[in-house]
Amino acid sequence: MNFLLNKNKSIRDILATFFNQAWRLISGPLMLLLIPLYLTEEQQGYWYLFGSVAALSTFADLGFSNIILQFSAHEYASLKIGNDGLLEGQSQNIKKMGSFLRFVIRWLSTICAIVYPVIFIVGIYFLVRDKVLSVYFVPWIIYSIGSLVNFFNNSVLSFIEGMDQISKIQKSRLVVAVINSVVVILSLLLQLNIYSLAFGIILSASFMFITIFKTFGKILKQLWNESVNFSYPWKKEILPLFKKYVLSFASGYFLFQIYTPLMHYFHGPVYSGKIGISMSLVTAMFSFSTIFVYTITPRINMLIEKKDWSELDRIFNKRLILSGLAYLFIACCFFMFIKLFGGIPFINKIVSRFLPWQGLLILISAYFIQVFINSWAVYLRGHKIEPYWYTGIVSAVWVFVITVLIGKFMSPDYFFLGLLSSYIWGTPWSYIIFRKWKKKLHI
């Protein structure tokens, strides 16, 4: 009976996540179509620069959202949600989980107050340097506020995801994604240019904030009230792991988010726009293919808590293979489409805003390898460890140095060679670490 329930829930989680990502595969190309048509090349550059600068929120999170999900899932392993929508289990376990929620909220409030003013100033620096502050100042303010609300939302959602509420969260994310796409598309059609991006994020983030407390408010209120006079030394338990996450996820910014700002610095907004739109396409492919591993992340943590190693490996290996095959299928479909229809003038106008095929091939190849490395990291992090922090540092330094040299001395078409080369020499190292820790932990 439990097997059937788990199977049905896994199917619901996959379907909900699939429809969410499917919407992105529909809205994404539409957006990639409209951006070149309704924005100038310069505006396209600032469109993606906004997103890259806001991605400095990596330094606000530094992997803490992953820790939130992991610890929440481990605590939830001894609880369940009853028919009345409230948590059921021993009172002590509910109080402990409630105290963790309080710790998360305090942490988020402190970090947001420190990091987001810095992010805002970095954006202002680029606008002042390029002498376009008067043009982009207001949309940057709106976009920054939306990014801040999004960061808070995603952190709280990580806590709820730990309670194995993937399908509900994905349904909410789907509604928000639709709202964001509709707002952005309508704004572009109304010739609101860069304001389209700002309006999309502030409205969708605000809607998600309301949705979180409308959908999950009952449980969050229960946890908050139950833990009023309860304390637990979360800082002592979390900080040793978080210190390693800091290094690993800070390195992640230099691996995945430096390209648009660096291209903007070396070659201006036109080329940074090509980088930004190309990365949007490839990261969408990556996100869609990894839903198979993403949807079992809470379950991975729960199986680890129960030490059910055989079931853990069975579902993980199956989902990892599905993720790799899904990525290859999407990539082949994309190149086939370009081959068949790239010569049509209208399609060619859109394609010209992307990197040339060799640049896209380098980027797509790098993210294919990332499908596997990301999945190994999810598996090991479920054990409350972060063994990839030192590989992340080495890779980040390598990628940053190589990318700067390419930006200065080579064609922009080869801007992602540093990323791909880091995977070529780093993947065997990552796999050895995965096997080593798996053998060590599963005793």
Coordinates of C-alpha atoms in Angstrom, one line a residue:
M1 CA 0.0 0.0 0.0
N2 CA 2.8 2.4 0.9
F3 CA 4.6 1.5 -2.3
L4 CA 1.5 2.5 -4.3
L5 CA 1.1 5.7 -2.4
N6 CA 4.7 6.6 -2.9
K7 CA 4.5 5.8 -6.6
N8 CA 1.3 7.8 -7.1
K9 CA 2.9 10.8 -5.3
S10 CA 6.1 10.5 -7.4
I11 CA 3.9 10.6 -10.5
R12 CA 2.1 13.7 -9.2
D13 CA 5.3 15.4 -8.4
I14 CA 6.8 14.7 -11.8
L15 CA 3.7 15.8 -13.6
A16 CA 3.4 19.0 -11.7
T17 CA 7.0 19.8 -12.3
F18 CA 6.7 18.7 -15.9
F19 CA 3.8 21.1 -16.6
N20 CA 5.7 23.9 -14.9
Q21 CA 8.8 23.3 -17.0
A22 CA 6.7 22.7 -20.1
W23 CA 5.2 26.1 -19.6
R24 CA 8.7 27.5 -19.5
L25 CA 9.6 25.6 -22.7
I26 CA 6.6 27.3 -24.3
S27 CA 6.9 30.8 -22.8
G28 CA 10.7 30.7 -23.0
P29 CA 11.0 30.5 -26.8
L30 CA 8.2 33.0 -27.1
M31 CA 10.1 35.4 -24.9
L32 CA 13.3 34.7 -26.9
L33 CA 11.3 35.5 -30.0
L34 CA 9.9 38.8 -28.7
I35 CA 13.0 40.1 -27.1
P36 CA 14.9 40.5 -30.4
L37 CA 11.8 42.0 -32.0
Y38 CA 10.8 44.5 -29.4
L39 CA 14.1 45.4 -27.8
T40 CA 17.2 47.0 -29.4
E41 CA 20.4 45.1 -29.1
E42 CA 21.5 47.5 -26.4
Q43 CA 18.3 47.0 -24.4
Q44 CA 18.7 43.3 -24.8
G45 CA 22.1 43.6 -23.2
Y46 CA 20.8 45.5 -20.1
W47 CA 17.8 43.1 -19.9
Y48 CA 20.2 40.2 -19.2
L49 CA 22.6 42.4 -17.2
F50 CA 19.8 43.0 -14.7
G51 CA 19.4 39.3 -14.2
S52 CA 23.1 38.6 -13.9
V53 CA 23.7 41.3 -11.3
A54 CA 20.6 40.2 -9.4
A55 CA 22.2 36.7 -9.4
L56 CA 24.7 38.1 -6.9
S57 CA 21.9 36.9 -4.5
T58 CA 24.0 33.7 -4.7
F59 CA 26.1 35.5 -2.1
A60 CA 22.9 36.1 0.0
D61 CA 22.0 32.4 -0.2
L62 CA 25.3 30.7 -0.4
G63 CA 23.6 27.3 -0.4
F64 CA 21.4 28.1 2.6
S65 CA 18.2 27.2 0.7
N66 CA 19.7 23.7 0.1
I67 CA 20.4 23.4 3.8
I68 CA 16.8 24.5 4.5
L69 CA 15.4 21.8 2.3
Q70 CA 17.7 19.1 3.7
F71 CA 17.1 19.8 7.4
S72 CA 13.4 20.3 6.9
A73 CA 13.2 17.0 5.1
H74 CA 15.1 15.2 7.8
E75 CA 12.8 16.6 10.5
Y76 CA 9.7 15.8 8.5
A77 CA 10.7 12.2 8.1
S78 CA 9.1 11.5 11.5
L79 CA 6.0 13.6 10.8
K80 CA 3.1 13.7 8.4
I81 CA 0.3 16.1 7.2
G82 CA -3.1 15.0 8.4
N83 CA -6.5 15.4 6.7
D84 CA -7.0 18.7 8.5
G85 CA -3.9 20.1 6.8
L86 CA -1.8 20.2 10.0
L87 CA 1.3 18.3 11.0
E88 CA 0.9 15.1 13.0
G89 CA 3.5 13.4 15.1
Q90 CA 5.2 13.7 18.4
S91 CA 4.9 17.2 19.9
Q92 CA 8.7 17.4 20.4
N93 CA 9.3 16.9 16.7
I94 CA 6.8 19.5 15.7
K95 CA 8.3 22.0 18.1
K96 CA 11.8 21.2 16.8
M97 CA 10.7 21.8 13.2
G98 CA 8.9 25.0 14.3
S99 CA 12.1 26.3 15.9
F100 CA 13.9 25.6 12.6
L101 CA 11.4 27.7 10.8
R102 CA 12.0 30.6 13.2
F103 CA 15.8 30.2 12.7
V104 CA 15.3 30.3 8.9
I105 CA 13.2 33.5 9.1
R106 CA 15.7 35.3 11.3
W107 CA 18.6 34.2 9.1
L108 CA 16.8 35.4 5.9
S109 CA 15.9 38.8 7.4
T110 CA 19.5 39.5 8.5
I111 CA 21.0 38.4 5.2
C112 CA 18.6 40.4 3.0
A113 CA 19.3 43.5 5.0
I114 CA 23.1 43.1 4.3
V115 CA 23.4 41.7 0.8
Y116 CA 20.6 43.3 -1.2
P117 CA 21.8 46.9 -0.8
V118 CA 25.2 45.8 -2.1
I119 CA 23.5 44.2 -5.1
F120 CA 21.6 47.4 -5.8
I121 CA 24.8 49.4 -5.7
V122 CA 26.6 47.1 -8.1
G123 CA 23.8 47.6 -10.6
I124 CA 24.0 51.3 -10.2
Y125 CA 27.8 51.1 -10.9
F126 CA 27.2 49.6 -14.3
L127 CA 24.5 52.1 -15.2
V128 CA 26.7 55.1 -14.1
R129 CA 29.8 53.7 -15.9
D130 CA 27.8 53.3 -19.2
K131 CA 26.2 56.7 -18.7
V132 CA 22.6 55.3 -18.9
L133 CA 21.6 55.8 -15.2
S134 CA 18.7 58.2 -16.2
V135 CA 17.3 55.6 -18.6
Y136 CA 17.5 52.4 -16.5
F137 CA 17.4 53.7 -12.9
V138 CA 13.7 53.3 -12.2
P139 CA 13.4 49.8 -13.8
W140 CA 16.5 48.7 -11.9
I141 CA 14.8 49.8 -8.6
I142 CA 11.7 47.9 -9.4
Y143 CA 13.6 44.8 -10.5
S144 CA 15.8 44.8 -7.4
I145 CA 12.8 44.9 -5.1
G146 CA 11.2 42.0 -7.1
S147 CA 14.4 40.0 -6.8
L148 CA 14.5 40.6 -3.0
V149 CA 10.9 39.3 -2.6
N150 CA 11.7 36.4 -4.9
F151 CA 14.7 35.4 -2.8
F152 CA 12.6 35.4 0.4
N153 CA 9.9 33.4 -1.4
N154 CA 12.3 30.7 -2.7
S155 CA 13.9 30.3 0.7
V156 CA 10.5 29.7 2.4
L157 CA 9.5 27.4 -0.4
S158 CA 12.7 25.3 0.2
F159 CA 11.4 24.8 3.8
I160 CA 8.0 23.6 2.5
E161 CA 9.6 21.4 -0.2
G162 CA 11.4 19.6 2.6
M163 CA 7.9 18.5 3.8
D164 CA 7.5 16.7 0.5
Q165 CA 5.1 19.2 -0.9
I166 CA 6.6 19.2 -4.4
S167 CA 3.4 19.0 -6.4
K168 CA 1.6 21.8 -4.5
I169 CA 4.6 24.1 -4.8
Q170 CA 5.1 23.3 -8.5
K171 CA 1.4 24.2 -9.2
S172 CA 2.0 27.5 -7.4
R173 CA 5.2 28.1 -9.4
L174 CA 3.3 27.4 -12.6
V175 CA 0.6 30.0 -11.9
V176 CA 3.3 32.5 -11.0
A177 CA 5.3 31.7 -14.1
V178 CA 2.2 32.2 -16.3
I179 CA 1.6 35.6 -14.6
N180 CA 5.2 36.6 -15.1
S181 CA 5.1 35.6 -18.8
V182 CA 1.8 37.3 -19.5
V183 CA 2.9 40.5 -17.9
V184 CA 6.3 40.6 -19.7
I185 CA 4.8 39.7 -23.1
L186 CA 2.0 42.3 -22.8
S187 CA 4.4 44.9 -21.7
L188 CA 6.8 44.1 -24.6
L189 CA 3.9 44.4 -27.0
L190 CA 3.0 47.8 -25.4
Q191 CA 6.6 48.9 -26.2
L192 CA 7.5 49.2 -22.5
N193 CA 11.0 47.7 -23.3
I194 CA 13.1 47.1 -20.2
Y195 CA 10.2 48.0 -17.9
S196 CA 8.6 44.7 -19.1
L197 CA 11.2 42.7 -17.1
A198 CA 10.8 44.9 -14.0
F199 CA 7.0 44.7 -14.0
G200 CA 7.0 40.9 -14.6
I201 CA 9.2 40.1 -11.6
I202 CA 7.6 42.5 -9.1
L203 CA 4.1 41.3 -9.9
S204 CA 4.9 37.6 -10.0
A205 CA 7.0 37.8 -6.8
S206 CA 4.2 39.6 -5.0
F207 CA 1.7 37.1 -6.1
M208 CA 3.9 34.2 -4.9
F209 CA 4.4 35.8 -1.5
I210 CA 0.6 36.0 -1.1
T211 CA 0.2 32.4 -2.4
I212 CA 2.7 30.9 0.1
F213 CA 0.8 32.2 3.1
K214 CA -2.6 31.4 1.6
T215 CA -1.7 27.8 0.7
F216 CA 0.7 26.9 3.5
G217 CA -0.3 29.5 6.1
K218 CA -2.0 26.9 8.3
I219 CA 1.1 24.7 8.7
L220 CA 3.4 27.7 9.1
K221 CA 1.2 29.2 11.8
Q222 CA 1.1 25.9 13.6
L223 CA 4.9 25.5 13.6
W224 CA 5.3 29.2 14.7
N225 CA 2.9 28.8 17.6
E226 CA 4.1 25.4 18.7
S227 CA 7.7 26.6 19.0
V228 CA 7.1 29.8 21.0
N229 CA 8.9 28.6 24.1
F230 CA 11.1 26.0 22.4
S231 CA 14.7 26.4 21.5
Y232 CA 17.2 24.3 19.6
P233 CA 20.9 25.0 18.8
W234 CA 20.4 25.1 15.0
K235 CA 23.3 27.4 14.6
K236 CA 25.7 24.9 16.2
E237 CA 24.4 22.1 13.9
I238 CA 24.2 24.1 10.7
L239 CA 27.2 26.4 10.7
P240 CA 29.9 23.6 10.2
L241 CA 28.1 22.5 7.0
F242 CA 27.2 26.0 5.9
K243 CA 30.9 27.0 6.0
K244 CA 31.6 24.5 3.3
Y245 CA 28.4 25.5 1.4
V246 CA 29.6 29.1 1.4
L247 CA 32.7 28.2 -0.5
S248 CA 30.9 25.8 -2.9
F249 CA 28.0 28.1 -3.8
A250 CA 30.1 31.2 -4.0
S251 CA 32.2 29.3 -6.5
G252 CA 29.0 28.5 -8.3
Y253 CA 28.5 32.2 -9.1
F254 CA 31.9 32.3 -10.9
L255 CA 31.0 29.1 -12.7
F256 CA 27.5 30.0 -14.0
Q257 CA 26.8 33.8 -13.6
I258 CA 29.9 35.8 -14.5
Y259 CA 29.5 35.6 -18.3
T260 CA 27.0 38.3 -19.0
P261 CA 28.8 41.0 -16.8
L262 CA 32.2 40.0 -18.1
M263 CA 31.0 40.1 -21.7
H264 CA 29.3 43.4 -21.0
Y265 CA 32.7 44.7 -19.6
F266 CA 34.8 43.5 -22.6
H267 CA 32.5 43.8 -25.6
G268 CA 29.5 46.0 -24.5
P269 CA 25.7 45.4 -24.2
V270 CA 25.2 43.9 -27.7
Y271 CA 27.4 40.9 -27.1
S272 CA 26.3 40.6 -23.4
G273 CA 22.8 40.3 -24.8
K274 CA 23.9 37.4 -27.0
I275 CA 25.4 35.7 -24.0
G276 CA 22.3 36.3 -21.9
I277 CA 19.8 35.0 -24.3
S278 CA 21.9 31.9 -25.1
M279 CA 22.3 31.0 -21.5
S280 CA 18.5 31.5 -21.0
L281 CA 17.9 28.9 -23.6
V282 CA 20.4 26.3 -22.3
T283 CA 19.5 26.7 -18.6
A284 CA 15.9 26.2 -19.6
M285 CA 16.9 22.9 -21.3
F286 CA 18.9 22.0 -18.2
S287 CA 16.1 22.8 -15.8
F288 CA 13.6 20.7 -17.8
S289 CA 15.8 17.7 -17.9
T290 CA 16.7 17.7 -14.2
I291 CA 13.1 17.6 -13.0
F292 CA 13.5 13.8 -12.6
V293 CA 16.1 14.3 -9.9
Y294 CA 14.6 17.5 -8.5
T295 CA 11.2 15.8 -7.7
I296 CA 12.8 13.1 -5.6
T297 CA 15.1 15.5 -3.6
P298 CA 12.9 15.4 -0.4
R299 CA 12.5 11.7 -0.7
I300 CA 16.3 11.3 -1.1
N301 CA 16.7 13.1 2.2
M302 CA 14.0 11.0 3.9
L303 CA 15.5 7.7 2.7
I304 CA 18.9 8.8 4.0
E305 CA 17.3 9.5 7.4
K306 CA 15.9 6.0 7.4
K307 CA 19.1 4.5 6.0
D308 CA 17.3 2.7 3.2
W309 CA 20.3 2.6 0.9
S310 CA 19.0 0.1 -1.7
E311 CA 15.8 2.1 -2.4
L312 CA 17.8 5.3 -2.4
D313 CA 20.2 4.0 -5.1
R314 CA 17.4 2.5 -7.1
I315 CA 15.4 5.7 -7.6
F316 CA 18.4 7.9 -7.9
N317 CA 20.1 5.9 -10.7
K318 CA 16.8 5.6 -12.6
R319 CA 16.1 9.3 -12.4
L320 CA 19.7 10.3 -13.3
I321 CA 19.5 8.2 -16.5
L322 CA 16.2 9.8 -17.4
S323 CA 17.6 13.3 -16.8
G324 CA 20.6 12.7 -19.1
L325 CA 18.4 11.2 -21.9
A326 CA 16.0 14.1 -21.6
Y327 CA 18.7 16.7 -22.0
L328 CA 20.2 14.9 -25.1
F329 CA 16.7 14.7 -26.7
I330 CA 16.0 18.4 -26.2
A331 CA 19.4 19.4 -27.5
C332 CA 19.0 17.3 -30.6
C333 CA 15.6 18.8 -31.3
F334 CA 17.0 22.3 -31.0
F335 CA 19.8 21.7 -33.5
M336 CA 17.5 19.9 -35.8
F337 CA 15.1 22.9 -35.7
I338 CA 18.0 25.3 -36.5
K339 CA 19.2 23.0 -39.3
L340 CA 15.7 22.8 -40.9
F341 CA 14.4 26.3 -40.4
G342 CA 17.4 28.5 -39.7
G343 CA 17.5 29.8 -43.3
I344 CA 14.0 31.4 -43.1
P345 CA 14.6 35.2 -42.8
F346 CA 12.2 35.6 -39.9
I347 CA 13.8 32.7 -37.9
N348 CA 17.3 33.9 -38.9
K349 CA 16.6 37.3 -37.5
I350 CA 15.9 35.7 -34.1
V351 CA 18.8 33.2 -34.3
S352 CA 21.2 36.1 -35.1
R353 CA 20.7 37.4 -31.6
F354 CA 22.2 34.2 -30.1
L355 CA 25.8 33.1 -30.1
P356 CA 26.9 31.3 -33.4
W357 CA 26.4 27.5 -33.5
Q358 CA 29.9 26.7 -32.2
G359 CA 29.4 28.9 -29.1
L360 CA 26.0 27.3 -28.4
L361 CA 27.5 23.8 -28.9
I362 CA 30.2 24.5 -26.3
L363 CA 27.6 25.8 -23.9
I364 CA 25.2 22.9 -24.4
S365 CA 28.0 20.4 -24.0
A366 CA 29.1 21.9 -20.7
Y367 CA 25.5 21.8 -19.3
F368 CA 25.1 18.2 -20.4
I369 CA 28.0 17.2 -18.1
Q370 CA 26.5 19.5 -15.4
V371 CA 23.3 17.3 -15.3
F372 CA 25.4 14.5 -13.8
I373 CA 27.6 16.6 -11.5
N374 CA 24.5 18.4 -10.1
S375 CA 22.8 15.1 -9.5
W376 CA 25.8 13.6 -7.6
A377 CA 25.9 16.8 -5.5
V378 CA 22.1 16.5 -4.7
Y379 CA 22.7 12.8 -3.6
L380 CA 25.6 13.6 -1.3
R381 CA 24.1 16.8 0.2
G382 CA 21.2 14.7 1.3
H383 CA 23.6 13.2 3.8
K384 CA 24.2 16.7 5.2
I385 CA 27.7 17.0 3.8
E386 CA 29.3 19.2 1.1
P387 CA 32.4 17.3 -0.3
Y388 CA 32.5 19.4 -3.5
W389 CA 33.4 22.7 -1.9
Y390 CA 37.1 22.4 -2.8
T391 CA 36.5 21.2 -6.4
G392 CA 34.1 24.2 -6.7
I393 CA 36.9 26.6 -5.7
V394 CA 39.4 25.2 -8.1
S395 CA 36.9 25.1 -10.9
A396 CA 35.7 28.7 -10.2
V397 CA 39.3 30.1 -10.3
W398 CA 40.0 28.2 -13.5
V399 CA 36.8 29.3 -15.2
F400 CA 37.2 32.9 -14.1
V401 CA 40.8 33.2 -15.3
I402 CA 40.2 31.4 -18.6
T403 CA 37.0 33.4 -19.3
V404 CA 38.8 36.7 -18.7
L405 CA 41.6 35.7 -21.0
I406 CA 39.1 34.7 -23.7
G407 CA 37.2 37.9 -23.3
K408 CA 40.3 39.9 -23.7
F409 CA 42.1 38.0 -26.5
M410 CA 39.7 35.8 -28.3
S411 CA 36.4 35.9 -30.2
P412 CA 33.2 36.0 -28.1
D413 CA 32.1 32.8 -29.9
Y414 CA 34.4 30.8 -27.6
F415 CA 33.5 32.5 -24.4
F416 CA 32.4 29.3 -22.7
L417 CA 35.5 27.3 -23.4
G418 CA 36.7 27.9 -19.8
L419 CA 33.4 26.3 -18.5
L420 CA 33.6 23.3 -20.8
S421 CA 37.3 22.7 -20.1
S422 CA 36.7 22.7 -16.4
Y423 CA 34.2 19.9 -16.8
I424 CA 36.5 17.9 -19.0
W425 CA 39.2 17.7 -16.4
G426 CA 36.9 18.0 -13.4
T427 CA 34.2 15.3 -14.0
P428 CA 36.5 12.3 -13.3
W429 CA 37.5 14.1 -10.0
S430 CA 33.9 14.7 -9.1
Y431 CA 32.9 11.1 -9.8
I432 CA 35.7 9.7 -7.7
I433 CA 34.5 12.0 -4.8
F434 CA 31.0 10.7 -5.3
R435 CA 32.0 7.0 -5.2
K436 CA 34.3 7.6 -2.2
W437 CA 31.7 9.3 0.0
K438 CA 28.9 7.0 -1.0
K439 CA 31.0 4.0 0.1
K440 CA 32.0 5.7 3.3
L441 CA 28.5 6.8 4.3
H442 CA 26.6 3.6 3.5
I443 CA 28.0 1.4 6.1

